[in-house]
Amino acid sequence: MRYSPETQVDRNAASKNSEKPAQNDTTMLLWDRQDCIPLSNILSEDDIIVLLTPVVVPYSRHEDNEKDPFEPLGRALASRHPLVRHVPYTKGSGITRFHFEFIKRAKAVVFVISGPPIDDDVSQVDLADTARLMADERPHIIVACCNLQAHNMHADHFATVVQVMGYSSSELRIAASVIFGDVRLPIANAVPVHNLIHAPQDWVVENCGHDLSPVHQLWTECLPPKYHLPQYQLALLLQRDGFSRHYVVREPDTRQVIGFCATYTTYPDDGQENLLGSLAVLIVKNAYKGRGIGLRLHDHALKQLQRTRGVNRLQLGSAFPRLLYGVPSGFFSIDWFARRGWQMNGDQPGKGLEAVDWVLKFEDMPKKIFSSAGLTFRRCGMVEYHLVLDSVSRDATRKNNLGWYDQYRNLEGTPHVEDIILGLEGDTIVAIALTYIPNSGSPAGNDLPWASTIGGDVGGVTCICILGS
């Protein structure tokens, strides 16, 4: 059954003059890391499949213009399992609560990507990522109707990807056959066994040099688009004299950077004796995974942090500067780190507690400004700055909010003291927050890059202290 949100047809999607016959050599199961194919193996009779497809123009001029181009896929899936809910999505509205209502009732989600974005259109890969997060632990299968690699569309973080070369009826029916195991395709990335056997190698870990262009290239290749940063911004985050140490592994023959690890030390509180050691980022070039490079970097970096005078605590992910707070949700490397002794499922900071950045648009704010419990709010003044700093120190130490004190202390002697917002109950300060505004030179903004990746007009609020709570 097909359910329709507000229709907005993408007329930039490639339309073909004639339908190409589907061929098995153009259909590939790129990978299936969650072992959900054949899908019938994990479905019971009452389970629901949700099929999410883009609203696009027909693939061929021979197709029925009044018909959803992806209806053949829905029918092909339904012929194998009756409970299929076909829900289109539009580039304008994206993946909404309307879709979530279907996803939360589903056993599995099949998400179709028709092609790359045109001009400034939203990327269907990003929309697929939104649906993946909504799906939580449910099997999430991508059907890509284009050559992902040729269009530089990064899909490595998706667990299962089926690729066809278009969305003609015949190609979509082949995709359904692959999903249910009727057509047995070799994994596209599979190689002969003798090619997988590499001679044991003691990878050499080197200190990262000043030229960060190879690191930026590796970063862009290995991480999904939403984590991409301009090279200059990545360099500013990495180059913290006296408080950062980064490492690379190079391919011995070509000297190409194939692995990178970033580490930091920072003061967790207002004390000047103890240091927090952060294993901030660990990435390995896809073609070299599984050969011990990540483990070599991991162990070397931890050993160096443990040897650093004053380091008495280690954290996976960085406090400040905030590269990644931990392993991003849904990454398969979570299990890899768990096997190395990191606690990944706890409910405390640095031990598996999830952190979420919220995005709030001003037009979504309530029209009326409501005062909460008689509180008033104002900017921090220079006279009370050190009183505020002491309050932040006590609150951050008590709640184990590592690195927060430094974010406030970095404002000393600058006009950005006024970036601190105070919440008062009468004359008593009961809440403190730190704001950062785009292009203002805020020290906090320099340590928190992700708001600016959304847009040049996006700022943020961070390190919110509720005193006495």
PDB file of C-alpha atoms in Angstrom, residues 344-457:
ATOM      1  CA  MET A 344      30.383   1.693  25.137  1.00  0.00           C
ATOM      2  CA  ASN A 345      26.983   1.026  26.711  1.00  0.00           C
ATOM      3  CA  GLY A 346      27.111   2.879  30.019  1.00  0.00           C
ATOM      4  CA  ASP A 347      25.062   5.852  31.175  1.00  0.00           C
ATOM      5  CA  GLN A 348      27.897   8.162  32.227  1.00  0.00           C
ATOM      6  CA  PRO A 349      29.913  10.705  30.185  1.00  0.00           C
ATOM      7  CA  GLY A 350      32.794   9.000  28.420  1.00  0.00           C
ATOM      8  CA  LYS A 351      31.354   5.556  29.120  1.00  0.00           C
ATOM      9  CA  GLY A 352      28.654   5.310  26.496  1.00  0.00           C
ATOM     10  CA  LEU A 353      26.275   8.123  27.457  1.00  0.00           C
ATOM     11  CA  GLU A 354      24.818   9.472  24.220  1.00  0.00           C
ATOM     12  CA  ALA A 355      25.192  13.160  23.399  1.00  0.00           C
ATOM     13  CA  VAL A 356      22.879  14.890  20.939  1.00  0.00           C
ATOM     14  CA  ASP A 357      23.174  18.293  19.291  1.00  0.00           C
ATOM     15  CA  TRP A 358      19.809  19.970  18.815  1.00  0.00           C
ATOM     16  CA  VAL A 359      19.107  22.382  15.979  1.00  0.00           C
ATOM     17  CA  LEU A 360      16.485  25.054  16.685  1.00  0.00           C
ATOM     18  CA  LYS A 361      15.300  27.584  14.120  1.00  0.00           C
ATOM     19  CA  PHE A 362      14.154  30.982  15.353  1.00  0.00           C
ATOM     20  CA  GLU A 363      10.918  30.670  13.367  1.00  0.00           C
ATOM     21  CA  ASP A 364      10.134  27.550  15.406  1.00  0.00           C
ATOM     22  CA  MET A 365      10.418  29.442  18.701  1.00  0.00           C
ATOM     23  CA  PRO A 366       7.188  30.188  20.599  1.00  0.00           C
ATOM     24  CA  LYS A 367       5.740  33.561  19.638  1.00  0.00           C
ATOM     25  CA  LYS A 368       5.490  34.569  23.288  1.00  0.00           C
ATOM     26  CA  ILE A 369       8.517  34.617  25.556  1.00  0.00           C
ATOM     27  CA  PHE A 370       7.620  32.734  28.704  1.00  0.00           C
ATOM     28  CA  SER A 371       9.541  33.319  31.920  1.00  0.00           C
ATOM     29  CA  SER A 372      10.251  30.029  33.690  1.00  0.00           C
ATOM     30  CA  ALA A 373       9.533  29.945  37.437  1.00  0.00           C
ATOM     31  CA  GLY A 374      10.180  33.665  37.817  1.00  0.00           C
ATOM     32  CA  LEU A 375      13.699  33.537  36.368  1.00  0.00           C
ATOM     33  CA  THR A 376      15.306  36.502  34.644  1.00  0.00           C
ATOM     34  CA  PHE A 377      18.155  36.319  32.152  1.00  0.00           C
ATOM     35  CA  ARG A 378      20.967  38.698  31.255  1.00  0.00           C
ATOM     36  CA  ARG A 379      24.531  38.804  29.990  1.00  0.00           C
ATOM     37  CA  CYS A 380      27.480  38.348  32.320  1.00  0.00           C
ATOM     38  CA  GLY A 381      29.400  41.474  33.296  1.00  0.00           C
ATOM     39  CA  MET A 382      33.143  41.813  33.835  1.00  0.00           C
ATOM     40  CA  VAL A 383      32.670  42.502  37.568  1.00  0.00           C
ATOM     41  CA  GLU A 384      30.961  39.167  38.266  1.00  0.00           C
ATOM     42  CA  TYR A 385      32.999  37.079  35.809  1.00  0.00           C
ATOM     43  CA  HIS A 386      35.259  35.442  38.423  1.00  0.00           C
ATOM     44  CA  LEU A 387      32.271  34.639  40.637  1.00  0.00           C
ATOM     45  CA  VAL A 388      30.679  32.936  37.628  1.00  0.00           C
ATOM     46  CA  LEU A 389      33.939  31.102  36.899  1.00  0.00           C
ATOM     47  CA  ASP A 390      34.022  29.712  40.445  1.00  0.00           C
ATOM     48  CA  SER A 391      30.410  28.534  40.122  1.00  0.00           C
ATOM     49  CA  VAL A 392      31.155  26.809  36.807  1.00  0.00           C
ATOM     50  CA  SER A 393      34.186  25.103  38.346  1.00  0.00           C
ATOM     51  CA  ARG A 394      32.211  23.660  41.255  1.00  0.00           C
ATOM     52  CA  ASP A 395      29.288  22.568  39.094  1.00  0.00           C
ATOM     53  CA  ALA A 396      31.449  20.994  36.363  1.00  0.00           C
ATOM     54  CA  THR A 397      33.554  19.114  38.923  1.00  0.00           C
ATOM     55  CA  ARG A 398      30.505  17.823  40.763  1.00  0.00           C
ATOM     56  CA  LYS A 399      28.824  16.632  37.543  1.00  0.00           C
ATOM     57  CA  ASN A 400      31.986  15.387  35.864  1.00  0.00           C
ATOM     58  CA  ASN A 401      31.602  17.784  32.913  1.00  0.00           C
ATOM     59  CA  LEU A 402      35.155  17.558  31.622  1.00  0.00           C
ATOM     60  CA  GLY A 403      36.707  20.612  30.022  1.00  0.00           C
ATOM     61  CA  TRP A 404      33.813  22.969  30.703  1.00  0.00           C
ATOM     62  CA  TYR A 405      35.805  25.184  33.046  1.00  0.00           C
ATOM     63  CA  ASP A 406      38.388  25.920  30.346  1.00  0.00           C
ATOM     64  CA  GLN A 407      35.689  27.051  27.921  1.00  0.00           C
ATOM     65  CA  TYR A 408      34.656  29.782  30.356  1.00  0.00           C
ATOM     66  CA  ARG A 409      38.205  30.589  31.477  1.00  0.00           C
ATOM     67  CA  ASN A 410      39.270  31.188  27.860  1.00  0.00           C
ATOM     68  CA  LEU A 411      37.030  34.273  27.804  1.00  0.00           C
ATOM     69  CA  GLU A 412      39.011  36.090  30.497  1.00  0.00           C
ATOM     70  CA  GLY A 413      40.191  39.510  29.353  1.00  0.00           C
ATOM     71  CA  THR A 414      38.084  39.441  26.177  1.00  0.00           C
ATOM     72  CA  PRO A 415      34.806  41.112  25.206  1.00  0.00           C
ATOM     73  CA  HIS A 416      33.364  37.602  24.881  1.00  0.00           C
ATOM     74  CA  VAL A 417      32.679  37.523  28.621  1.00  0.00           C
ATOM     75  CA  GLU A 418      29.315  38.916  27.519  1.00  0.00           C
ATOM     76  CA  ASP A 419      28.723  35.670  25.594  1.00  0.00           C
ATOM     77  CA  ILE A 420      27.944  34.132  28.994  1.00  0.00           C
ATOM     78  CA  ILE A 421      24.221  34.190  29.789  1.00  0.00           C
ATOM     79  CA  LEU A 422      23.076  34.139  33.419  1.00  0.00           C
ATOM     80  CA  GLY A 423      19.759  32.891  34.769  1.00  0.00           C
ATOM     81  CA  LEU A 424      18.801  34.534  38.052  1.00  0.00           C
ATOM     82  CA  GLU A 425      16.227  33.838  40.714  1.00  0.00           C
ATOM     83  CA  GLY A 426      15.968  37.218  42.341  1.00  0.00           C
ATOM     84  CA  ASP A 427      19.611  38.262  42.734  1.00  0.00           C
ATOM     85  CA  THR A 428      20.941  34.690  42.900  1.00  0.00           C
ATOM     86  CA  ILE A 429      22.612  33.097  39.887  1.00  0.00           C
ATOM     87  CA  VAL A 430      21.036  29.661  39.370  1.00  0.00           C
ATOM     88  CA  ALA A 431      21.952  28.920  35.743  1.00  0.00           C
ATOM     89  CA  ILE A 432      24.885  29.721  33.459  1.00  0.00           C
ATOM     90  CA  ALA A 433      25.279  29.098  29.729  1.00  0.00           C
ATOM     91  CA  LEU A 434      27.890  29.907  27.110  1.00  0.00           C
ATOM     92  CA  THR A 435      26.811  31.153  23.677  1.00  0.00           C
ATOM     93  CA  TYR A 436      28.865  31.494  20.522  1.00  0.00           C
ATOM     94  CA  ILE A 437      27.970  33.601  17.505  1.00  0.00           C
ATOM     95  CA  PRO A 438      29.142  33.041  13.905  1.00  0.00           C
ATOM     96  CA  ASN A 439      32.136  35.070  12.740  1.00  0.00           C
ATOM     97  CA  SER A 440      32.545  36.769  16.122  1.00  0.00           C
ATOM     98  CA  GLY A 441      35.935  35.286  16.968  1.00  0.00           C
ATOM     99  CA  SER A 442      34.475  33.520  19.980  1.00  0.00           C
ATOM    100  CA  PRO A 443      36.969  31.087  21.568  1.00  0.00           C
ATOM    101  CA  ALA A 444      34.092  28.676  22.161  1.00  0.00           C
ATOM    102  CA  GLY A 445      33.136  28.817  18.491  1.00  0.00           C
ATOM    103  CA  ASN A 446      36.702  27.914  17.548  1.00  0.00           C
ATOM    104  CA  ASP A 447      36.418  24.730  19.620  1.00  0.00           C
ATOM    105  CA  LEU A 448      32.939  23.752  18.395  1.00  0.00           C
ATOM    106  CA  PRO A 449      32.969  23.489  14.581  1.00  0.00           C
ATOM    107  CA  TRP A 450      29.716  21.709  13.865  1.00  0.00           C
ATOM    108  CA  ALA A 451      27.230  24.589  14.032  1.00  0.00           C
ATOM    109  CA  SER A 452      29.088  26.413  11.253  1.00  0.00           C
ATOM    110  CA  THR A 453      28.853  23.339   8.998  1.00  0.00           C
ATOM    111  CA  ILE A 454      25.068  23.769   8.995  1.00  0.00           C
ATOM    112  CA  GLY A 455      25.367  27.350   7.777  1.00  0.00           C
ATOM    113  CA  GLY A 456      27.275  30.572   8.234  1.00  0.00           C
ATOM    114  CA  ASP A 457      24.387  32.053  10.220  1.00  0.00           C
TER     115      ASP A 457
END
